[in-house]
Tab-separated table of C-alpha atoms in Angstrom:
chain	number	residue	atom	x	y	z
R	1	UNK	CA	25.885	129.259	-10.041
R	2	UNK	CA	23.608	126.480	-11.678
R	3	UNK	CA	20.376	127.687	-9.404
R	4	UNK	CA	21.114	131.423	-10.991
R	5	UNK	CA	20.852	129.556	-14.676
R	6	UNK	CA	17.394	127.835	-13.620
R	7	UNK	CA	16.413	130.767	-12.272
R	8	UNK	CA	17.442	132.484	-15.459
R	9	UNK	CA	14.955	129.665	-17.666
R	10	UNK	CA	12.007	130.185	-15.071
R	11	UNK	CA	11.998	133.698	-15.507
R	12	UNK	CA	11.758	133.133	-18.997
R	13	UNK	CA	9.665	130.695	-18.753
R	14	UNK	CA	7.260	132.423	-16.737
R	15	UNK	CA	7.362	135.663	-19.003
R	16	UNK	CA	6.955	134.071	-21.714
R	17	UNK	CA	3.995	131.816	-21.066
R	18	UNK	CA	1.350	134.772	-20.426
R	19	UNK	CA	2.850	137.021	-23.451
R	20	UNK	CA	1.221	134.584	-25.832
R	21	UNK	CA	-1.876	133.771	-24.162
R	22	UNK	CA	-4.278	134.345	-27.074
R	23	UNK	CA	-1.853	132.431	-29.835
R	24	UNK	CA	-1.068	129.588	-27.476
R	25	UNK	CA	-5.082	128.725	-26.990
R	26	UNK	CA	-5.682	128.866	-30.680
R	27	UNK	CA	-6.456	125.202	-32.010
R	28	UNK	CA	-3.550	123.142	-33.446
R	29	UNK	CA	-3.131	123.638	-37.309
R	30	UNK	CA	-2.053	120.194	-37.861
R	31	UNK	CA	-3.571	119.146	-41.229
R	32	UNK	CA	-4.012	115.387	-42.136
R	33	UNK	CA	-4.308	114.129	-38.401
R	34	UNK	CA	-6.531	113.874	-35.352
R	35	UNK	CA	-5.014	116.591	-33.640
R	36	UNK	CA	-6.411	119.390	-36.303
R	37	UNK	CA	-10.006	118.575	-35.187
R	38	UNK	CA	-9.413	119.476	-31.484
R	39	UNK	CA	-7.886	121.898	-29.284
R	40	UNK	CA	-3.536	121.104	-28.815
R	41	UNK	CA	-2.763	119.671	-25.372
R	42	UNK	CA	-1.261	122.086	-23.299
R	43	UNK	CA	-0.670	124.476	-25.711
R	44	UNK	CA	0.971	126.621	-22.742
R	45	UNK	CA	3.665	124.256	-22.227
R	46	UNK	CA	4.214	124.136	-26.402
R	47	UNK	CA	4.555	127.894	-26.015
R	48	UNK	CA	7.246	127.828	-23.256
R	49	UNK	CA	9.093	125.682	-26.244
R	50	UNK	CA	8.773	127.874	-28.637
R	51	UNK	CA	9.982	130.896	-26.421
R	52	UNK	CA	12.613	128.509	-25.142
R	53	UNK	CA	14.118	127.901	-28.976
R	54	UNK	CA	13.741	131.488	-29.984
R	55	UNK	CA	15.525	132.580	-26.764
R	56	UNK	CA	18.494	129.886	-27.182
R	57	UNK	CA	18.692	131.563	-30.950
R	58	UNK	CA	18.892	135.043	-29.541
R	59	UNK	CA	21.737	134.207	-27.045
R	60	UNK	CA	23.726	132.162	-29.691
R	61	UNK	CA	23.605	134.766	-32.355
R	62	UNK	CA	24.262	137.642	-29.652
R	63	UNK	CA	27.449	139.769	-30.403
R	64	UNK	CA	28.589	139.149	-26.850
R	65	UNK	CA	28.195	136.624	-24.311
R	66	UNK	CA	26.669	137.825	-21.588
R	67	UNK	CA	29.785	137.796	-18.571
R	68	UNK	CA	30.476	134.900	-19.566
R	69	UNK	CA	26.892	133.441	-18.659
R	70	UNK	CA	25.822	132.548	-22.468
R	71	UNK	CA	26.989	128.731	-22.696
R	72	UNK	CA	25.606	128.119	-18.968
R	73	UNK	CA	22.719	130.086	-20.283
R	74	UNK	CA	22.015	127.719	-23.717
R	75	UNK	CA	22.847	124.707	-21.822
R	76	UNK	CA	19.738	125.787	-19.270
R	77	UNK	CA	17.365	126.670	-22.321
R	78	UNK	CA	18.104	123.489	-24.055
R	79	UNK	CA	17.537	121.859	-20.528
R	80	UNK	CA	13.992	123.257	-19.819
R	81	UNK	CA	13.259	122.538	-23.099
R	82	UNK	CA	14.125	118.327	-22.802
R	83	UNK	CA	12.098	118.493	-19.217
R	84	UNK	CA	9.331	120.262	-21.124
R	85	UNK	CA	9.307	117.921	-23.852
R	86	UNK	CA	9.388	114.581	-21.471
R	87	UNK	CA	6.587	116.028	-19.602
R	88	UNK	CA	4.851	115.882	-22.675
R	89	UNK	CA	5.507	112.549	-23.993
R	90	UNK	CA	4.538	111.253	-20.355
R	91	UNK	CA	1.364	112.913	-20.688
R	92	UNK	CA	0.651	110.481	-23.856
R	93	UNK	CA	1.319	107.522	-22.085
C-alpha cells in the first residue's frame, strides 16, 4: 500500500510541475533581500510545494475520505513536501 501513496504524490507531483510553468519561472518577489534581484532557485521544485500544500488542503477539507486513502494520502503530501524542502536546504550548503 505505501508504494500506491508515493505513487499517488509523484503523480501529483509530476502534474503539477508543468501546469505552472510560466508562474514558476517568474523572478522571486522577495522585497528587502538578495533574492529579489535574481531569478528563485529552482523555482520548479518551490512549485511542487505549493501544489503539494494546496493538495494536502483539498484532501483535508474534502467531504469524504477517499476509501479510506485520505490520512495515508496527507501523510504522503506532507512527506514529499519535507524531502522537497531538505533537498533545498542541501542545495544552500
Amino acid at each position: 500500500m505505501p508504494r500506491f501513496f508515493v505513487s499517488c504524490v509523484a503523480a501529483l507531483f509530476l502534474a503539477a510541475v508543468p501546469a505552472h510553468r510560466a508562474h514558476a519561472q517568474a523572478p522571486a518577489r522577495v522585497q528587502g533581500t538578495a533574492r529579489a534581484t535574481r531569478k528563485e532557485q529552482h523555482p520548479r521544485i518551490h512549485a511542487a510545494i505549493r501544489e503539494l500544500q494546496a493538495a494536502k488542503v483539498e484532501l483535508q477539507k474534502a467531504p469524504h475520505d477517499f476509501g479510506g486513502h485520505r490520512v495515508d494520502a496527507v501523510q504522503a503530501v506532507d512527506k514529499a513536501i519535507e524531502q522537497l524542502r531538505l533537498a533545498l536546504q542541501y542545495d544552500k550548503k
